[in-house]
Short mmCIF file of C-alpha atoms in Angstrom, two decimals:
data_model
loop_
_atom_site.label_atom_id
_atom_site.label_comp_id
_atom_site.label_asym_id
_atom_site.label_seq_id
_atom_site.Cartn_x
_atom_site.Cartn_y
_atom_site.Cartn_z
CA UNK A 1 26.09 -22.29 17.83
CA UNK A 2 25.84 -22.46 21.64
CA UNK A 3 22.54 -22.28 23.43
CA UNK A 4 21.90 -18.92 25.13
CA UNK A 5 22.41 -19.00 28.87
CA UNK A 6 19.17 -18.55 30.78
CA UNK A 7 19.05 -15.57 33.08
CA UNK A 8 17.47 -15.62 36.52
CA UNK A 9 13.95 -14.21 36.45
CA UNK A 10 13.04 -10.89 38.02
CA UNK A 11 12.42 -10.67 41.73
CA UNK A 12 8.85 -11.30 42.82
CA UNK A 13 6.66 -8.26 43.38
CA UNK A 14 6.15 -7.29 47.02
CA UNK A 15 2.77 -8.07 48.53
CA UNK A 16 0.36 -5.16 48.04
CA UNK A 17 -0.88 -3.30 51.09
CA UNK A 18 -4.03 -1.30 51.65
CA UNK A 19 -2.06 1.96 51.66
CA UNK A 20 -0.06 1.53 48.45
CA UNK A 21 -0.80 0.64 44.84
CA UNK A 22 0.46 -2.82 43.80
CA UNK A 23 3.95 -2.73 42.37
CA UNK A 24 4.08 -3.67 38.67
CA UNK A 25 7.22 -5.31 37.34
CA UNK A 26 7.97 -4.83 33.64
CA UNK A 27 8.12 -7.98 31.58
CA UNK A 28 11.70 -9.05 30.80
CA UNK A 29 12.94 -8.35 27.31
CA UNK A 30 12.80 -11.72 25.50
CA UNK A 31 15.39 -10.81 22.88
CA UNK A 32 18.58 -11.66 24.85
CA UNK A 33 17.07 -15.05 25.67
CA UNK A 34 16.75 -15.68 21.93
CA UNK A 35 20.47 -15.11 21.44
CA UNK A 36 19.88 -11.98 19.33
CA UNK A 37 22.46 -9.21 19.16
CA UNK A 38 21.94 -5.52 18.38
CA UNK A 39 22.58 -4.59 14.76
CA UNK A 40 24.19 -1.42 13.47
CA UNK A 41 21.58 0.07 11.15
CA UNK A 42 23.03 3.57 10.87
CA UNK A 43 22.38 5.68 7.78
CA UNK A 44 25.08 7.38 5.73
CA UNK A 45 25.50 11.08 6.27
CA UNK A 46 23.75 11.87 2.99
CA UNK A 47 20.39 10.54 4.22
CA UNK A 48 18.79 12.09 7.30
CA UNK A 49 15.77 10.75 9.13
CA UNK A 50 13.61 13.58 10.49
CA UNK A 51 11.62 13.19 13.73
CA UNK A 52 8.37 12.69 11.79
CA UNK A 53 8.71 13.78 8.17
CA UNK A 54 5.90 14.58 5.75
CA UNK A 55 2.83 12.36 5.34
CA UNK A 56 3.58 10.18 2.31
CA UNK A 57 1.44 7.54 0.58
CA UNK A 58 3.04 4.85 -1.60
CA UNK A 59 0.87 3.02 -4.13
CA UNK A 60 1.92 -0.35 -5.55
CA UNK A 61 2.51 -3.98 -4.72
CA UNK A 62 5.07 -6.74 -4.58
CA UNK A 63 8.82 -6.17 -4.74
CA UNK A 64 8.48 -2.73 -6.32
CA UNK A 65 6.43 -1.33 -3.46
CA UNK A 66 8.75 -2.98 -0.94
CA UNK A 67 11.70 -1.15 -2.52
CA UNK A 68 9.82 2.15 -2.27
CA UNK A 69 8.92 1.59 1.37
CA UNK A 70 12.47 0.62 2.33
CA UNK A 71 13.58 3.94 0.86
CA UNK A 72 10.81 6.18 2.17
CA UNK A 73 11.08 4.89 5.73
CA UNK A 74 14.41 6.75 5.94
CA UNK A 75 12.60 10.04 5.29
CA UNK A 76 9.33 9.89 7.22
CA UNK A 77 7.46 8.07 9.93
CA UNK A 78 4.13 9.21 8.47
CA UNK A 79 4.12 6.59 5.74
CA UNK A 80 1.12 4.71 4.37
CA UNK A 81 1.35 1.86 1.88
CA UNK A 82 -1.74 1.28 -0.26
CA UNK A 83 -1.40 -2.20 -1.71
CA UNK A 84 -2.96 -3.91 -4.71
CA UNK A 85 -5.16 -6.95 -3.98
CA UNK A 86 -5.39 -8.82 -7.30
CA UNK A 87 -2.85 -11.61 -6.73
CA UNK A 88 -4.29 -15.05 -7.46
CA UNK A 89 -1.20 -17.26 -7.48
CA UNK A 90 0.88 -19.16 -4.93
CA UNK A 91 0.06 -19.03 -1.23
CA UNK A 92 -2.09 -15.91 -1.63
CA UNK A 93 -4.11 -17.50 -4.40
CA UNK A 94 -4.78 -20.63 -2.34
CA UNK A 95 -5.98 -18.66 0.67
CA UNK A 96 -8.04 -16.35 -1.50
CA UNK A 97 -9.67 -19.28 -3.29
CA UNK A 98 -10.38 -21.35 -0.18
CA UNK A 99 -11.43 -18.61 2.24
CA UNK A 100 -12.62 -15.77 0.00
CA UNK A 101 -10.24 -13.29 1.64
CA UNK A 102 -8.06 -10.57 0.18
CA UNK A 103 -4.78 -12.04 -1.11
CA UNK A 104 -2.39 -11.32 1.77
CA UNK A 105 1.00 -11.75 0.05
CA UNK A 106 1.66 -8.20 -1.15
CA UNK A 107 0.34 -6.83 2.14
CA UNK A 108 2.77 -9.12 3.99
CA UNK A 109 5.69 -7.88 1.90
CA UNK A 110 4.80 -4.26 2.62
CA UNK A 111 4.59 -4.94 6.35
CA UNK A 112 7.97 -6.67 6.27
CA UNK A 113 9.53 -3.72 4.44
CA UNK A 114 8.43 -1.37 7.22
CA UNK A 115 9.38 -3.51 10.21
CA UNK A 116 11.34 -2.05 13.09
CA UNK A 117 15.13 -2.18 12.68
CA UNK A 118 15.63 -3.65 16.14
CA UNK A 119 16.09 -7.33 16.85
CA UNK A 120 12.40 -7.81 17.67
CA UNK A 121 11.19 -6.34 14.39
CA UNK A 122 13.79 -8.17 12.33
CA UNK A 123 12.95 -11.48 13.98
CA UNK A 124 9.25 -11.08 13.22
CA UNK A 125 10.04 -9.95 9.69
CA UNK A 126 11.81 -13.25 9.13
CA UNK A 127 8.90 -15.13 10.71
CA UNK A 128 6.40 -13.42 8.39
CA UNK A 129 8.51 -14.16 5.32
CA UNK A 130 9.24 -17.79 6.25
CA UNK A 131 7.73 -20.37 3.88
CA UNK A 132 6.96 -23.99 4.60
CA UNK A 133 8.35 -26.64 2.27
CA UNK A 134 6.64 -30.00 2.28
CA UNK A 135 4.82 -32.52 0.14
CA UNK A 136 1.53 -31.54 1.76
CA UNK A 137 -1.01 -28.73 1.77
CA UNK A 138 1.27 -26.29 3.61
CA UNK A 139 3.89 -26.32 0.86
CA UNK A 140 4.91 -22.78 -0.15
CA UNK A 141 2.57 -21.11 2.33
CA UNK A 142 4.14 -18.08 4.02
CA UNK A 143 3.72 -17.86 7.78
CA UNK A 144 2.80 -14.20 7.47
CA UNK A 145 -0.04 -14.95 5.07
CA UNK A 146 -1.53 -17.42 7.55
CA UNK A 147 -1.10 -14.99 10.44
CA UNK A 148 -2.75 -12.12 8.57
CA UNK A 149 -5.72 -14.23 7.50
CA UNK A 150 -6.11 -15.62 11.04
CA UNK A 151 -6.30 -12.09 12.44
CA UNK A 152 -8.84 -11.11 9.80
CA UNK A 153 -11.04 -14.01 10.88
CA UNK A 154 -10.61 -13.34 14.60
CA UNK A 155 -11.13 -9.58 14.42
CA UNK A 156 -13.59 -9.49 11.55
CA UNK A 157 -11.87 -6.37 10.25
CA UNK A 158 -9.25 -6.26 7.48
CA UNK A 159 -7.67 -2.96 8.49
CA UNK A 160 -7.62 -3.85 12.20
CA UNK A 161 -5.88 -7.14 11.40
CA UNK A 162 -3.17 -5.40 9.39
CA UNK A 163 -2.73 -2.78 12.11
CA UNK A 164 -2.30 -5.60 14.64
CA UNK A 165 0.49 -7.18 12.59
CA UNK A 166 2.02 -3.74 12.22
CA UNK A 167 2.15 -3.33 15.99
CA UNK A 168 3.69 -6.77 16.34
CA UNK A 169 6.49 -5.80 13.95
CA UNK A 170 6.79 -2.25 15.27
CA UNK A 171 6.41 -0.97 11.72
CA UNK A 172 7.15 2.61 10.77
CA UNK A 173 3.92 3.59 9.05
CA UNK A 174 0.74 1.78 8.06
CA UNK A 175 -0.25 -0.81 5.45
CA UNK A 176 -3.70 -0.76 3.81
CA UNK A 177 -5.33 -2.65 0.93
CA UNK A 178 -6.44 -0.50 -1.99
CA UNK A 179 -9.84 -2.24 -2.21
CA UNK A 180 -12.16 -3.85 0.30
CA UNK A 181 -12.76 -6.83 -1.99
CA UNK A 182 -10.40 -9.21 -3.83
CA UNK A 183 -9.92 -8.13 -7.44
CA UNK A 184 -9.35 -9.86 -10.74
CA UNK A 185 -7.28 -8.41 -13.57
CA UNK A 186 -8.35 -8.91 -17.17
CA UNK A 187 -5.74 -8.00 -19.75
CA UNK A 188 -5.56 -7.59 -23.51
CA UNK A 189 -2.19 -9.07 -24.47
CA UNK A 190 -0.50 -8.34 -27.79
CA UNK A 191 1.08 -11.63 -28.83
CA UNK A 192 4.61 -11.65 -30.28
CA UNK A 193 5.19 -12.63 -33.90
CA UNK A 194 6.80 -15.89 -32.75
CA UNK A 195 3.73 -16.96 -30.75
CA UNK A 196 2.27 -20.35 -31.82
CA UNK A 197 -1.08 -18.65 -32.44
CA UNK A 198 0.60 -15.99 -34.55
CA UNK A 199 0.55 -12.23 -34.02
CA UNK A 200 -2.65 -10.77 -32.66
CA UNK A 201 -4.39 -10.17 -29.34
CA UNK A 202 -5.62 -12.43 -26.58
CA UNK A 203 -7.85 -11.45 -23.65
CA UNK A 204 -7.01 -13.26 -20.41
CA UNK A 205 -8.32 -13.02 -16.86
CA UNK A 206 -6.36 -13.52 -13.65
CA UNK A 207 -3.10 -11.84 -12.66
CA UNK A 208 -1.03 -15.02 -12.75
CA UNK A 209 -2.53 -16.09 -16.09
CA UNK A 210 -1.93 -12.71 -17.70
CA UNK A 211 1.64 -12.61 -16.37
CA UNK A 212 2.51 -16.00 -17.88
CA UNK A 213 1.34 -15.13 -21.39
CA UNK A 214 4.24 -14.04 -23.64
CA UNK A 215 3.72 -10.62 -25.14
CA UNK A 216 2.89 -7.11 -24.08
CA UNK A 217 -0.18 -5.99 -22.15
CA UNK A 218 -2.03 -3.25 -23.99
CA UNK A 219 -4.87 -2.63 -21.54
CA UNK A 220 -6.25 -4.00 -18.29
CA UNK A 221 -9.61 -3.97 -16.54
CA UNK A 222 -10.59 -4.79 -12.98
CA UNK A 223 -13.35 -7.12 -11.85
CA UNK A 224 -15.57 -6.30 -10.15
CA UNK A 225 -15.74 -3.07 -12.08
CA UNK A 226 -15.61 0.11 -9.97
CA UNK A 227 -14.56 -1.81 -6.84
CA UNK A 228 -14.96 -0.13 -3.44
CA UNK A 229 -11.84 1.47 -2.03
CA UNK A 230 -10.81 1.14 1.60
CA UNK A 231 -11.89 4.44 3.24
CA UNK A 232 -8.65 4.74 5.22
CA UNK A 233 -6.67 4.51 1.97
CA UNK A 234 -8.73 7.27 0.35
CA UNK A 235 -8.30 9.46 3.42
CA UNK A 236 -4.54 8.88 3.45
CA UNK A 237 -4.23 10.02 -0.18
CA UNK A 238 -6.31 13.13 0.48
CA UNK A 239 -4.23 14.12 3.52
CA UNK A 240 -0.78 13.32 2.12
CA UNK A 241 1.89 15.82 1.14
CA UNK A 242 3.37 13.36 -1.36
CA UNK A 243 1.93 10.36 -3.20
CA UNK A 244 4.42 7.98 -4.82
CA UNK A 245 3.55 5.54 -7.62
CA UNK A 246 5.87 2.77 -8.75
CA UNK A 247 8.18 1.11 -9.32
CA UNK A 248 6.72 -2.34 -9.84
CA UNK A 249 4.87 -4.61 -12.22
CA UNK A 250 3.26 -1.90 -14.30
CA UNK A 251 -0.09 -3.44 -15.14
CA UNK A 252 -0.55 -5.61 -12.07
CA UNK A 253 0.83 -3.36 -9.31
CA UNK A 254 0.87 0.27 -10.47
CA UNK A 255 -1.98 0.85 -12.94
CA UNK A 256 -4.71 -0.96 -10.91
CA UNK A 257 -4.74 1.85 -8.33
CA UNK A 258 -5.82 4.24 -11.07
CA UNK A 259 -8.81 2.00 -11.89
CA UNK A 260 -10.41 2.17 -8.44
CA UNK A 261 -12.75 5.18 -8.82
CA UNK A 262 -12.52 6.50 -5.24
CA UNK A 263 -8.73 6.24 -5.21
CA UNK A 264 -8.45 7.83 -8.65
CA UNK A 265 -10.69 10.70 -7.53
CA UNK A 266 -8.66 11.20 -4.35
CA UNK A 267 -5.44 11.20 -6.37
CA UNK A 268 -6.91 13.84 -8.68
CA UNK A 269 -8.29 16.05 -5.90
CA UNK A 270 -5.55 15.81 -3.28
CA UNK A 271 -3.26 18.76 -2.67
CA UNK A 272 -0.36 16.33 -2.42
CA UNK A 273 2.42 16.36 -4.95
CA UNK A 274 2.81 13.20 -7.00
CA UNK A 275 5.99 11.31 -7.87
CA UNK A 276 6.29 8.45 -10.34
CA UNK A 277 9.26 6.09 -10.08
CA UNK A 278 10.10 4.47 -13.41
CA UNK A 279 11.10 0.81 -13.57
CA UNK A 280 14.71 -0.11 -14.27
CA UNK A 281 13.77 -2.49 -17.08
CA UNK A 282 10.82 -3.77 -19.07
CA UNK A 283 9.10 -6.80 -17.54
CA UNK A 284 8.94 -9.93 -19.64
CA UNK A 285 5.38 -10.90 -20.46
CA UNK A 286 3.96 -7.57 -19.32
CA UNK A 287 5.79 -4.60 -20.81
CA UNK A 288 7.95 -6.27 -23.48
CA UNK A 289 9.59 -3.66 -25.68
CA UNK A 290 8.35 -0.67 -23.68
CA UNK A 291 10.77 2.18 -23.05
CA UNK A 292 10.77 4.31 -19.93
CA UNK A 293 8.82 6.95 -21.85
CA UNK A 294 6.30 4.32 -22.96
CA UNK A 295 5.68 3.40 -19.33
CA UNK A 296 4.87 7.01 -18.51
CA UNK A 297 2.67 7.56 -21.56
CA UNK A 298 0.67 4.39 -20.88
CA UNK A 299 -0.79 6.00 -17.75
CA UNK A 300 -2.64 8.52 -19.89
CA UNK A 301 -4.92 5.80 -21.28
CA UNK A 302 -6.07 4.67 -17.84
CA UNK A 303 -5.94 8.00 -16.00
CA UNK A 304 -6.40 10.88 -18.48
CA UNK A 305 -6.74 13.41 -15.63
CA UNK A 306 -3.63 12.25 -13.79
CA UNK A 307 -1.15 14.98 -12.97
CA UNK A 308 2.45 14.30 -11.95
CA UNK A 309 5.02 16.61 -10.41
CA UNK A 310 8.18 14.51 -10.54
CA UNK A 311 9.27 11.45 -12.52
CA UNK A 312 12.29 9.67 -11.01
CA UNK A 313 14.46 7.69 -13.41
CA UNK A 314 17.94 6.19 -13.50
CA UNK A 315 19.71 7.67 -16.55
CA UNK A 316 21.86 4.57 -16.98
CA UNK A 317 18.82 2.53 -18.07
CA UNK A 318 16.74 5.13 -19.90
CA UNK A 319 16.81 4.54 -23.65
CA UNK A 320 16.07 8.14 -24.70
CA UNK A 321 16.43 10.83 -22.06
CA UNK A 322 14.75 13.52 -24.15
CA UNK A 323 11.82 11.25 -25.00
CA UNK A 324 11.25 10.55 -21.30
CA UNK A 325 11.46 14.27 -20.55
CA UNK A 326 8.79 14.97 -23.17
CA UNK A 327 6.55 12.20 -21.81
CA UNK A 328 6.86 13.58 -18.27
CA UNK A 329 6.14 17.14 -19.37
CA UNK A 330 2.82 15.97 -20.85
CA UNK A 331 1.77 15.24 -17.24
CA UNK A 332 3.18 18.54 -15.96
CA UNK A 333 6.20 16.82 -14.42
CA UNK A 334 9.94 17.28 -14.41
CA UNK A 335 12.30 14.33 -14.59
CA UNK A 336 14.70 13.80 -11.71
CA UNK A 337 17.60 11.74 -13.05
CA UNK A 338 19.35 9.86 -10.26
CA UNK A 339 21.48 6.73 -9.97
CA UNK A 340 19.10 4.50 -7.99
CA UNK A 341 20.12 1.03 -9.20
CA UNK A 342 22.12 -1.34 -6.99
CA UNK A 343 25.84 -1.39 -7.61
CA UNK A 344 25.99 -4.87 -9.15
CA UNK A 345 24.06 -3.71 -12.22
CA UNK A 346 20.99 -5.89 -11.73
CA UNK A 347 17.60 -4.17 -12.24
CA UNK A 348 16.92 -3.63 -8.54
CA UNK A 349 16.55 -0.37 -6.66
CA UNK A 350 19.05 0.42 -3.92
CA UNK A 351 17.05 1.59 -0.86
CA UNK A 352 19.50 4.30 0.21
CA UNK A 353 20.05 5.64 -3.30
CA UNK A 354 16.30 5.70 -3.85
CA UNK A 355 15.83 7.40 -0.47
CA UNK A 356 18.27 10.11 -1.54
CA UNK A 357 16.32 10.57 -4.79
CA UNK A 358 13.02 10.92 -2.92
CA UNK A 359 14.65 13.36 -0.51
CA UNK A 360 15.79 15.51 -3.43
CA UNK A 361 12.32 15.35 -4.98
CA UNK A 362 10.65 16.36 -1.72
CA UNK A 363 13.10 19.22 -1.20
CA UNK A 364 12.96 20.39 -4.82
CA UNK A 365 16.62 19.63 -5.55
CA UNK A 366 16.26 18.90 -9.25
CA UNK A 367 19.81 19.06 -10.60
CA UNK A 368 20.53 15.95 -12.68
CA UNK A 369 23.03 13.37 -11.49
CA UNK A 370 24.64 10.94 -13.90
CA UNK A 371 23.05 12.32 -17.03
#
């Protein structure tokens, strides 16, 4: 790869006079100097990006929320991600433990999913996602985690720090934590028959600890109990036209939002319509043996007043279509069956297919595809 050729700098500004305002020269665009080329990021004709689109809030965390955001950004610029803050492993866990801050990892992933499609945004997305690899203390730390925490310390404001990173990336939307304090997850895990301790239940605390235990989570609790929500997140839910839950790790990314009282109340009282996106597979160690319908029904235990309008599911991975339909109807929802999985068959959502499904849900186009 050849080094980019340096360009001559801009001409110097003329000397100001007493009869004219000083001339201001725009800063040169740094991207050509970095050897970056424009990318073709056009959308297929089946997905249209409106000038603004409806205000939409996406609740979740991790890779599931990132998939949702990559899809929704094709439909609206008024997009708010409300992100779980219970991670206690890896880089996030180290920073949380040493500095007492919110775990930044899921927030970083959401910011990266919403970055501008231009060279500047894509460059900074890669910077945020870059991880160090060494034999020292920096091993496995993500640059974005360090940047986010640094801004929190400098600004003394969690939301302002995230907004600052958002401006740096030119993100389409906003990223907010669901709670103002770091949370812990405590889970009751049903052990499999083959477990060394035999069948039964075990109560574990800590998201990473619960996730590593073989079995199926039956119930979770948050600590501190009744944690404070971030006011901007509550306001976003109340003012949205659509609120989207899932996909994602069911008990560590989706359900926790329903256990924050202010968020749960806003979700119940908002005039927004609510869409639930079902996972493409059960998650080992968390939802072992659960069907798509089981995922939906499990929400009733943690949010008995929850109402849904649409449940989005890929018919190619749903075990019993009628059972899922019945489970959705118990929440007042219809099921929108759409092919949303990537073409290679792995359990990952395709952003454009998922965007088309959300578009149909928002527009009320409910005819089944692929059923």
